[in-house]
mmCIF file of C-alpha atoms in Angstrom:
data_model
loop_
_atom_site.group_PDB
_atom_site.id
_atom_site.type_symbol
_atom_site.label_atom_id
_atom_site.label_comp_id
_atom_site.label_asym_id
_atom_site.label_seq_id
_atom_site.Cartn_x
_atom_site.Cartn_y
_atom_site.Cartn_z
ATOM 1 C CA MET A 23 3.108 15.878 39.306
ATOM 2 C CA HIS A 24 2.688 19.705 37.843
ATOM 3 C CA ALA A 25 -0.611 20.888 36.148
ATOM 4 C CA PRO A 26 -0.072 21.917 32.875
ATOM 5 C CA THR A 27 -0.466 26.038 33.198
ATOM 6 C CA ALA A 28 -2.841 28.302 30.959
ATOM 7 C CA GLY A 29 1.143 29.493 29.004
ATOM 8 C CA ASN A 30 1.628 26.159 28.229
ATOM 9 C CA LEU A 31 -1.597 25.014 26.860
ATOM 10 C CA ALA A 32 -1.675 27.975 24.727
ATOM 11 C CA ASP A 33 1.798 27.380 23.120
ATOM 12 C CA SER A 34 0.662 23.473 22.472
ATOM 13 C CA GLU A 35 -2.334 25.206 20.641
ATOM 14 C CA THR A 36 -0.741 27.797 18.905
ATOM 15 C CA ARG A 37 2.121 25.262 17.212
ATOM 16 C CA THR A 38 -1.113 22.760 16.352
ATOM 17 C CA ILE A 39 -2.529 26.069 14.747
ATOM 18 C CA GLU A 40 -0.111 26.976 12.458
ATOM 19 C CA LEU A 41 0.910 23.248 11.784
ATOM 20 C CA PHE A 42 -2.830 22.992 10.157
ATOM 21 C CA ARG A 43 -2.233 26.277 8.580
ATOM 22 C CA VAL A 44 1.108 25.604 6.855
ATOM 23 C CA THR A 45 -0.090 21.685 6.028
ATOM 24 C CA SER A 46 -3.454 22.702 4.888
ATOM 25 C CA PRO A 47 -2.576 23.698 1.191
ATOM 26 C CA SER A 48 -0.665 20.926 0.834
ATOM 27 C CA VAL A 49 -3.163 18.284 1.687
ATOM 28 C CA VAL A 50 -6.337 18.005 -1.751
ATOM 29 C CA HIS A 51 -10.311 16.301 -1.544
ATOM 30 C CA ILE A 52 -9.873 14.189 -4.226
ATOM 31 C CA THR A 53 -13.145 13.243 -5.751
ATOM 32 C CA THR A 54 -13.683 10.460 -8.335
ATOM 33 C CA SER A 55 -16.661 9.002 -10.774
ATOM 34 C CA LYS A 56 -17.182 6.523 -13.851
ATOM 35 C CA VAL A 57 -18.291 7.052 -17.484
ATOM 36 C CA ALA A 58 -21.127 5.555 -18.804
ATOM 37 C CA ARG A 59 -23.092 5.867 -21.350
ATOM 38 C CA ASP A 60 -27.363 6.520 -20.993
ATOM 39 C CA TYR A 61 -29.183 3.099 -22.198
ATOM 40 C CA PHE A 62 -31.971 5.425 -23.998
ATOM 41 C CA SER A 63 -30.210 8.382 -25.103
ATOM 42 C CA MET A 64 -27.016 6.829 -25.938
ATOM 43 C CA ASN A 65 -25.066 10.242 -24.167
ATOM 44 C CA VAL A 66 -22.287 9.805 -22.570
ATOM 45 C CA GLN A 67 -22.616 10.921 -18.367
ATOM 46 C CA GLU A 68 -20.076 11.077 -15.526
ATOM 47 C CA ILE A 69 -21.580 9.151 -12.053
ATOM 48 C CA PRO A 70 -20.005 9.958 -9.036
ATOM 49 C CA GLN A 71 -18.350 7.165 -7.286
ATOM 50 C CA GLY A 72 -16.729 8.220 -4.236
ATOM 51 C CA SER A 73 -14.107 10.505 -2.502
ATOM 52 C CA GLY A 74 -11.270 10.993 -0.568
ATOM 53 C CA THR A 75 -7.917 12.536 0.529
ATOM 54 C CA GLY A 76 -4.492 13.021 -0.829
ATOM 55 C CA PHE A 77 -1.675 15.095 -0.294
ATOM 56 C CA VAL A 78 1.379 16.757 -2.978
ATOM 57 C CA TRP A 79 4.344 14.679 -3.287
ATOM 58 C CA ASP A 80 6.631 17.028 -5.542
ATOM 59 C CA LYS A 81 6.512 19.982 -7.448
ATOM 60 C CA ALA A 82 5.954 18.119 -10.219
ATOM 61 C CA GLY A 83 2.246 17.924 -9.485
ATOM 62 C CA HIS A 84 2.489 14.108 -7.809
ATOM 63 C CA ILE A 85 -0.198 13.418 -5.328
ATOM 64 C CA VAL A 86 -0.774 10.230 -3.024
ATOM 65 C CA THR A 87 -3.280 8.757 -1.975
ATOM 66 C CA ASN A 88 -4.859 5.247 -1.822
ATOM 67 C CA ASN A 89 -5.333 2.953 -4.264
ATOM 68 C CA HIS A 90 -8.895 1.988 -3.010
ATOM 69 C CA VAL A 91 -9.881 5.724 -3.219
ATOM 70 C CA ILE A 92 -9.189 5.617 -7.210
ATOM 71 C CA GLN A 93 -9.897 2.086 -7.582
ATOM 72 C CA ASN A 94 -12.734 1.333 -10.450
ATOM 73 C CA ALA A 95 -12.740 5.443 -10.998
ATOM 74 C CA ASP A 96 -12.457 6.402 -14.799
ATOM 75 C CA VAL A 97 -12.015 10.212 -13.551
ATOM 76 C CA ALA A 98 -10.466 12.007 -10.863
ATOM 77 C CA MET A 99 -10.560 15.488 -9.952
ATOM 78 C CA VAL A 100 -8.015 17.231 -7.171
ATOM 79 C CA ALA A 101 -9.525 20.069 -5.310
ATOM 80 C CA PHE A 102 -7.130 22.225 -2.985
ATOM 81 C CA ASP A 103 -8.056 24.086 0.093
ATOM 82 C CA ASP A 104 -8.936 27.553 -1.931
ATOM 83 C CA GLN A 105 -11.407 25.099 -4.281
ATOM 84 C CA THR A 106 -9.206 24.790 -7.102
ATOM 85 C CA SER A 107 -8.817 22.176 -8.759
ATOM 86 C CA PHE A 108 -7.709 20.192 -11.440
ATOM 87 C CA PRO A 109 -7.800 16.627 -13.355
ATOM 88 C CA ALA A 110 -5.713 14.232 -12.400
ATOM 89 C CA LYS A 111 -3.935 11.430 -14.741
ATOM 90 C CA LEU A 112 -3.385 8.016 -12.765
ATOM 91 C CA VAL A 113 0.134 7.945 -13.134
ATOM 92 C CA GLY A 114 0.806 4.241 -11.434
ATOM 93 C CA VAL A 115 -1.218 1.950 -8.240
ATOM 94 C CA ALA A 116 0.112 -0.906 -5.575
ATOM 95 C CA PRO A 117 -2.875 -2.482 -4.360
ATOM 96 C CA ASP A 118 -0.823 -4.382 -1.682
ATOM 97 C CA LYS A 119 0.505 -1.350 -0.338
ATOM 98 C CA ASP A 120 -3.123 0.821 -0.650
ATOM 99 C CA LEU A 121 -1.272 3.226 -2.543
ATOM 100 C CA ALA A 122 -1.959 5.026 -5.743
ATOM 101 C CA VAL A 123 -0.098 8.297 -7.268
ATOM 102 C CA LEU A 124 -1.900 10.741 -9.703
ATOM 103 C CA LEU A 125 -0.427 13.670 -11.622
ATOM 104 C CA ILE A 126 -2.308 17.207 -11.891
ATOM 105 C CA ASP A 127 -0.758 19.902 -13.981
ATOM 106 C CA ALA A 128 -1.402 22.470 -10.816
ATOM 107 C CA PRO A 129 1.165 25.708 -11.320
ATOM 108 C CA PRO A 130 4.607 24.955 -9.201
ATOM 109 C CA GLU A 131 3.263 27.822 -6.760
ATOM 110 C CA ARG A 132 0.535 25.691 -6.088
ATOM 111 C CA LEU A 133 2.247 22.757 -5.175
ATOM 112 C CA ARG A 134 3.795 22.811 -1.510
ATOM 113 C CA PRO A 135 5.027 19.001 -1.016
ATOM 114 C CA ILE A 136 4.801 17.898 2.459
ATOM 115 C CA PRO A 137 8.004 17.598 4.669
ATOM 116 C CA ARG A 138 8.747 13.376 5.096
ATOM 117 C CA GLY A 139 10.155 12.240 8.075
ATOM 118 C CA VAL A 140 11.059 8.858 9.337
ATOM 119 C CA SER A 141 8.520 5.698 11.038
ATOM 120 C CA ALA A 142 11.281 3.622 12.218
ATOM 121 C CA ASP A 143 12.067 5.174 15.431
ATOM 122 C CA LEU A 144 8.251 5.775 16.189
ATOM 123 C CA GLU A 145 7.378 5.259 19.468
ATOM 124 C CA VAL A 146 3.602 4.666 21.148
ATOM 125 C CA GLY A 147 2.767 7.831 23.002
ATOM 126 C CA ARG A 148 4.232 10.373 20.142
ATOM 127 C CA THR A 149 1.795 12.750 18.563
ATOM 128 C CA ALA A 150 -0.261 12.604 15.167
ATOM 129 C CA LEU A 151 -2.001 14.398 13.798
ATOM 130 C CA ALA A 152 -4.549 13.736 10.961
ATOM 131 C CA ILE A 153 -5.995 16.297 7.929
ATOM 132 C CA GLY A 154 -8.395 14.847 5.787
ATOM 133 C CA ASN A 155 -11.966 15.309 4.349
ATOM 134 C CA PRO A 156 -14.321 12.895 6.115
ATOM 135 C CA PHE A 157 -17.823 12.552 4.488
ATOM 136 C CA GLY A 158 -16.486 14.451 1.982
ATOM 137 C CA LEU A 159 -16.469 17.834 4.045
ATOM 138 C CA ASP A 160 -13.454 20.495 3.748
ATOM 139 C CA GLN A 161 -10.311 19.934 5.544
ATOM 140 C CA THR A 162 -10.323 18.912 8.857
ATOM 141 C CA LEU A 163 -8.083 17.770 11.976
ATOM 142 C CA THR A 164 -7.805 15.112 14.357
ATOM 143 C CA THR A 165 -5.302 15.270 16.626
ATOM 144 C CA GLY A 166 -4.484 11.748 19.121
ATOM 145 C CA VAL A 167 -1.318 10.005 19.658
ATOM 146 C CA ILE A 168 0.169 6.301 18.478
ATOM 147 C CA SER A 169 -1.516 3.448 19.914
ATOM 148 C CA ALA A 170 0.209 1.031 18.671
ATOM 149 C CA LEU A 171 3.229 0.350 15.542
ATOM 150 C CA GLY A 172 3.884 -3.059 13.901
ATOM 151 C CA ARG A 173 0.467 -4.224 13.181
ATOM 152 C CA GLU A 174 -0.727 -5.734 9.837
ATOM 153 C CA ILE A 175 -3.854 -5.089 8.151
ATOM 154 C CA LYS A 176 -5.069 -6.499 4.714
ATOM 155 C CA SER A 177 -4.770 -4.700 1.518
ATOM 156 C CA ASP A 178 -7.446 -5.045 -1.436
ATOM 157 C CA SER A 179 -5.178 -7.442 -3.191
ATOM 158 C CA GLY A 180 -5.085 -9.684 0.035
ATOM 159 C CA VAL A 181 -1.447 -9.535 0.709
ATOM 160 C CA PRO A 182 -0.924 -7.738 4.344
ATOM 161 C CA ILE A 183 0.127 -4.618 4.696
ATOM 162 C CA LYS A 184 3.209 -4.996 7.789
ATOM 163 C CA ASP A 185 4.295 -2.738 10.109
ATOM 164 C CA VAL A 186 1.082 -0.325 10.005
ATOM 165 C CA ILE A 187 0.936 3.086 12.751
ATOM 166 C CA GLN A 188 -2.246 2.893 14.697
ATOM 167 C CA THR A 189 -3.715 5.759 15.900
ATOM 168 C CA ASP A 190 -6.244 7.117 17.944
ATOM 169 C CA ALA A 191 -6.286 10.029 15.751
ATOM 170 C CA ALA A 192 -10.328 10.294 14.339
ATOM 171 C CA ILE A 193 -9.859 8.793 10.625
ATOM 172 C CA ASN A 194 -13.678 8.511 8.891
ATOM 173 C CA PRO A 195 -14.633 7.891 5.738
ATOM 174 C CA GLY A 196 -13.112 10.748 3.109
ATOM 175 C CA ASN A 197 -9.598 11.038 5.448
ATOM 176 C CA SER A 198 -8.241 7.453 3.368
ATOM 177 C CA GLY A 199 -5.327 9.073 1.514
ATOM 178 C CA GLY A 200 -4.584 11.573 3.659
ATOM 179 C CA PRO A 201 -1.540 12.570 5.791
ATOM 180 C CA LEU A 202 -0.590 11.455 9.089
ATOM 181 C CA LEU A 203 2.119 13.785 10.950
ATOM 182 C CA ASP A 204 4.019 13.997 13.881
ATOM 183 C CA ARG A 205 4.027 17.530 15.763
ATOM 184 C CA SER A 206 6.351 19.114 13.635
ATOM 185 C CA GLY A 207 4.374 19.014 10.914
ATOM 186 C CA GLN A 208 6.745 15.953 9.008
ATOM 187 C CA LEU A 209 4.850 13.075 7.369
ATOM 188 C CA ILE A 210 4.867 9.432 9.278
ATOM 189 C CA GLY A 211 1.888 7.706 7.131
ATOM 190 C CA VAL A 212 -0.410 7.830 5.325
ATOM 191 C CA ASN A 213 -4.569 7.360 6.354
ATOM 192 C CA THR A 214 -5.963 3.917 5.201
ATOM 193 C CA ALA A 215 -8.368 2.108 7.444
ATOM 194 C CA ILE A 216 -10.586 2.328 10.201
ATOM 195 C CA TYR A 217 -11.170 -0.310 12.290
ATOM 196 C CA SER A 218 -14.960 -0.572 13.300
ATOM 197 C CA PRO A 219 -17.650 -2.528 12.806
ATOM 198 C CA SER A 220 -19.962 0.301 10.989
ATOM 199 C CA GLY A 221 -17.270 1.771 9.027
ATOM 200 C CA ALA A 222 -17.551 5.049 11.078
ATOM 201 C CA TYR A 223 -14.808 6.451 14.001
ATOM 202 C CA ALA A 224 -14.687 4.086 17.315
ATOM 203 C CA GLY A 225 -10.794 5.123 18.688
ATOM 204 C CA ILE A 226 -8.609 3.081 16.240
ATOM 205 C CA GLY A 227 -7.382 4.078 12.942
ATOM 206 C CA PHE A 228 -4.485 2.406 10.968
ATOM 207 C CA ALA A 229 -1.794 4.308 8.549
ATOM 208 C CA ILE A 230 0.730 2.711 6.096
ATOM 209 C CA PRO A 231 4.029 4.044 7.538
ATOM 210 C CA VAL A 232 5.974 6.681 5.841
ATOM 211 C CA ASP A 233 9.360 4.155 5.178
ATOM 212 C CA THR A 234 6.995 2.354 3.077
ATOM 213 C CA VAL A 235 5.857 5.273 1.271
ATOM 214 C CA ARG A 236 8.878 6.683 0.323
ATOM 215 C CA TRP A 237 10.133 3.079 -1.406
ATOM 216 C CA VAL A 238 6.881 2.605 -3.270
ATOM 217 C CA VAL A 239 5.771 6.347 -4.350
ATOM 218 C CA PRO A 240 9.183 7.025 -6.752
ATOM 219 C CA GLU A 241 8.804 3.156 -8.255
ATOM 220 C CA LEU A 242 5.262 4.363 -8.773
ATOM 221 C CA ILE A 243 6.096 7.573 -10.406
ATOM 222 C CA GLU A 244 9.137 5.857 -12.472
ATOM 223 C CA HIS A 245 6.881 2.371 -13.574
ATOM 224 C CA GLY A 246 3.689 3.128 -12.929
ATOM 225 C CA ARG A 247 4.102 -0.455 -10.295
ATOM 226 C CA ILE A 248 6.023 -2.030 -8.153
ATOM 227 C CA ILE A 249 9.027 -3.651 -9.294
ATOM 228 C CA ARG A 250 9.491 -7.097 -7.682
ATOM 229 C CA PRO A 251 12.232 -9.321 -7.242
ATOM 230 C CA GLY A 252 11.122 -12.813 -7.311
ATOM 231 C CA ILE A 253 10.562 -16.214 -9.258
ATOM 232 C CA ALA A 254 8.707 -16.582 -12.498
ATOM 233 C CA ILE A 255 6.376 -19.477 -11.041
ATOM 234 C CA THR A 256 3.239 -19.943 -10.947
ATOM 235 C CA VAL A 257 1.906 -21.266 -7.615
ATOM 236 C CA ALA A 258 -1.168 -22.903 -5.701
ATOM 237 C CA SER A 259 -3.400 -20.574 -3.809
ATOM 238 C CA ASP A 260 -3.400 -20.457 -0.105
ATOM 239 C CA SER A 261 -6.990 -22.129 -0.328
ATOM 240 C CA MET A 262 -6.171 -24.794 -2.641
ATOM 241 C CA SER A 263 -3.471 -26.042 -0.347
ATOM 242 C CA LYS A 264 -5.614 -26.218 2.288
ATOM 243 C CA ARG A 265 -8.113 -28.008 0.492
ATOM 244 C CA PHE A 266 -5.186 -30.639 -0.188
ATOM 245 C CA LYS A 267 -4.211 -30.756 3.249
ATOM 246 C CA LEU A 268 -0.826 -29.381 2.291
ATOM 247 C CA PRO A 269 1.680 -28.652 4.939
ATOM 248 C CA PRO A 270 2.326 -25.044 4.892
ATOM 249 C CA GLY A 271 4.175 -23.357 2.310
ATOM 250 C CA VAL A 272 3.632 -22.493 -1.525
ATOM 251 C CA LEU A 273 2.901 -25.228 -3.825
ATOM 252 C CA ILE A 274 4.705 -24.796 -7.260
ATOM 253 C CA LEU A 275 2.400 -25.641 -10.190
ATOM 254 C CA ASP A 276 4.109 -24.758 -13.521
ATOM 255 C CA MET A 277 7.138 -22.263 -14.172
ATOM 256 C CA PRO A 278 8.689 -21.330 -17.822
ATOM 257 C CA GLU A 279 11.441 -23.099 -19.238
ATOM 258 C CA ARG A 280 15.050 -22.722 -19.001
ATOM 259 C CA GLY A 281 14.094 -19.881 -16.563
ATOM 260 C CA ASN A 282 15.677 -19.412 -13.180
ATOM 261 C CA ALA A 283 13.583 -21.514 -11.466
ATOM 262 C CA GLU A 284 14.040 -24.177 -13.586
ATOM 263 C CA ARG A 285 18.059 -24.166 -13.986
ATOM 264 C CA ALA A 286 17.765 -24.036 -9.765
ATOM 265 C CA GLY A 287 16.356 -27.725 -10.203
ATOM 266 C CA LEU A 288 12.743 -26.496 -8.841
ATOM 267 C CA ARG A 289 10.048 -29.159 -10.020
ATOM 268 C CA PRO A 290 6.726 -28.281 -10.867
ATOM 269 C CA THR A 291 3.130 -30.319 -10.336
ATOM 270 C CA ARG A 292 2.707 -32.671 -13.267
ATOM 271 C CA ARG A 293 0.389 -34.961 -15.018
ATOM 272 C CA THR A 294 2.224 -38.608 -15.495
ATOM 273 C CA ARG A 295 1.744 -40.328 -18.508
ATOM 274 C CA PHE A 296 -1.082 -42.350 -16.776
ATOM 275 C CA GLY A 297 -3.249 -39.032 -15.429
ATOM 276 C CA ASP A 298 -1.649 -39.329 -11.901
ATOM 277 C CA ILE A 299 -1.015 -35.677 -10.881
ATOM 278 C CA VAL A 300 2.658 -35.266 -9.224
ATOM 279 C CA LEU A 301 2.721 -32.571 -6.685
ATOM 280 C CA GLY A 302 5.501 -29.736 -7.303
ATOM 281 C CA ASP A 303 7.829 -28.661 -5.083
ATOM 282 C CA ILE A 304 6.710 -26.830 -2.119
ATOM 283 C CA ILE A 305 8.639 -23.781 -0.751
ATOM 284 C CA VAL A 306 8.670 -23.747 3.319
ATOM 285 C CA ALA A 307 11.374 -21.399 3.681
ATOM 286 C CA VAL A 308 13.778 -18.223 1.984
ATOM 287 C CA ASP A 309 16.986 -17.808 3.641
ATOM 288 C CA ASP A 310 15.940 -19.157 7.175
ATOM 289 C CA MET A 311 12.653 -16.921 7.008
ATOM 290 C CA ALA A 312 9.591 -19.364 7.263
ATOM 291 C CA VAL A 313 7.286 -19.227 4.275
ATOM 292 C CA ALA A 314 3.279 -20.652 5.040
ATOM 293 C CA SER A 315 1.503 -18.488 2.801
ATOM 294 C CA THR A 316 2.096 -16.664 -0.885
ATOM 295 C CA SER A 317 1.894 -13.997 1.038
ATOM 296 C CA ASP A 318 4.935 -14.969 3.307
ATOM 297 C CA LEU A 319 6.526 -15.420 -0.269
ATOM 298 C CA THR A 320 5.917 -11.911 -1.854
ATOM 299 C CA LEU A 321 6.562 -10.083 1.998
ATOM 300 C CA ILE A 322 10.179 -11.851 2.036
ATOM 301 C CA PHE A 323 11.212 -10.822 -1.524
ATOM 302 C CA GLU A 324 10.336 -7.333 -0.650
ATOM 303 C CA ASN A 325 14.325 -7.154 1.283
ATOM 304 C CA TYR A 326 15.907 -8.733 -1.815
ATOM 305 C CA GLU A 327 17.036 -6.689 -5.308
ATOM 306 C CA SER A 328 16.878 -9.175 -8.814
ATOM 307 C CA GLY A 329 20.419 -10.851 -9.465
ATOM 308 C CA ASP A 330 20.601 -11.924 -5.444
ATOM 309 C CA VAL A 331 20.590 -15.272 -4.676
ATOM 310 C CA VAL A 332 18.930 -17.130 -1.889
ATOM 311 C CA ASP A 333 18.372 -20.553 -0.481
ATOM 312 C CA LEU A 334 15.183 -22.289 -0.926
ATOM 313 C CA THR A 335 13.592 -24.579 1.170
ATOM 314 C CA VAL A 336 11.420 -27.230 -0.400
ATOM 315 C CA ILE A 337 9.777 -29.894 0.592
ATOM 316 C CA ARG A 338 9.883 -32.708 -2.679
ATOM 317 C CA GLN A 339 7.299 -35.560 -1.810
ATOM 318 C CA GLY A 340 8.327 -35.429 1.646
ATOM 319 C CA THR A 341 12.560 -34.809 1.283
ATOM 320 C CA GLU A 342 13.330 -31.650 2.328
ATOM 321 C CA LEU A 343 15.823 -29.824 -0.013
ATOM 322 C CA VAL A 344 17.685 -26.580 -0.054
ATOM 323 C CA LEU A 345 18.417 -25.327 -3.615
ATOM 324 C CA PRO A 346 19.861 -21.519 -4.562
ATOM 325 C CA VAL A 347 17.573 -19.237 -6.895
ATOM 326 C CA GLU A 348 18.741 -16.468 -8.363
ATOM 327 C CA LEU A 349 16.046 -13.636 -7.800
ATOM 328 C CA GLU A 350 14.508 -11.770 -10.738
ATOM 329 C CA THR A 351 12.586 -8.879 -11.835
ATOM 330 C CA LEU A 352 8.780 -10.043 -12.019
ATOM 331 C CA ASP A 353 6.304 -7.508 -13.362
#
């Protein structure tokens, strides 16, 4: 095995320097604040809340970041690497994916979208580069490799984010919402979390894969939220199901009259005339894909479209049944 020559090392460094030079104008620093009224003077003031990173999505001025970066904020400002800043308007959020989209009114020549890659064909060991604003500092570049694929982390809503990229490129507070790039400068993920008891970098960082970002962001731009296919039912929380020692699955509590669920023959939980509670159907599978929790049900339905018919396997009073149900659009 030959040691790398000085010339090859210099070429590698040159490519990294050029990548940062080309991409940094597309990466922004986001600061947020809350509006509050002073109790004594009654004056309205902005209280700084936090900061993070984002990046330019398109020439229309859409900025992508993490949901947790702008969560609970009343005001957001977006600053570029040349310190020019613009007030941002919230376009949409997807807490289940920890993604959010802002909109700024900036000159088109100032907006440089990052080219988007593909995350489905990534491999462990590939170069990964992260650009962000750790601890509120000006733009910082960190490099590493893809350490693992197919990881799962919890979103703020509690729904797991699947197929997450794990990297050893240093990600610190303030890097959240910034781009994870491959060696050609294409977007392969959105940095979202660090795994560390102290909250500081400890060798493990996570990024939402770009294949997820590519379908979520257009939904947020068009609708302000993810338009989900599913079934209009009210279900019991996982903790409630465990408390009643129910089998793994999703218990149906209620459903609208004359809806798809009722037409399919599903039954909700009800109370008899004597006050006894009769448990409703427990969904345990969708098209032979096991359902053990509400998160499973949510993630499985993402693979379908409204109007698709799925076979629900349910347990009803100890008996297993299979019922075809047409999926509908859910808010």
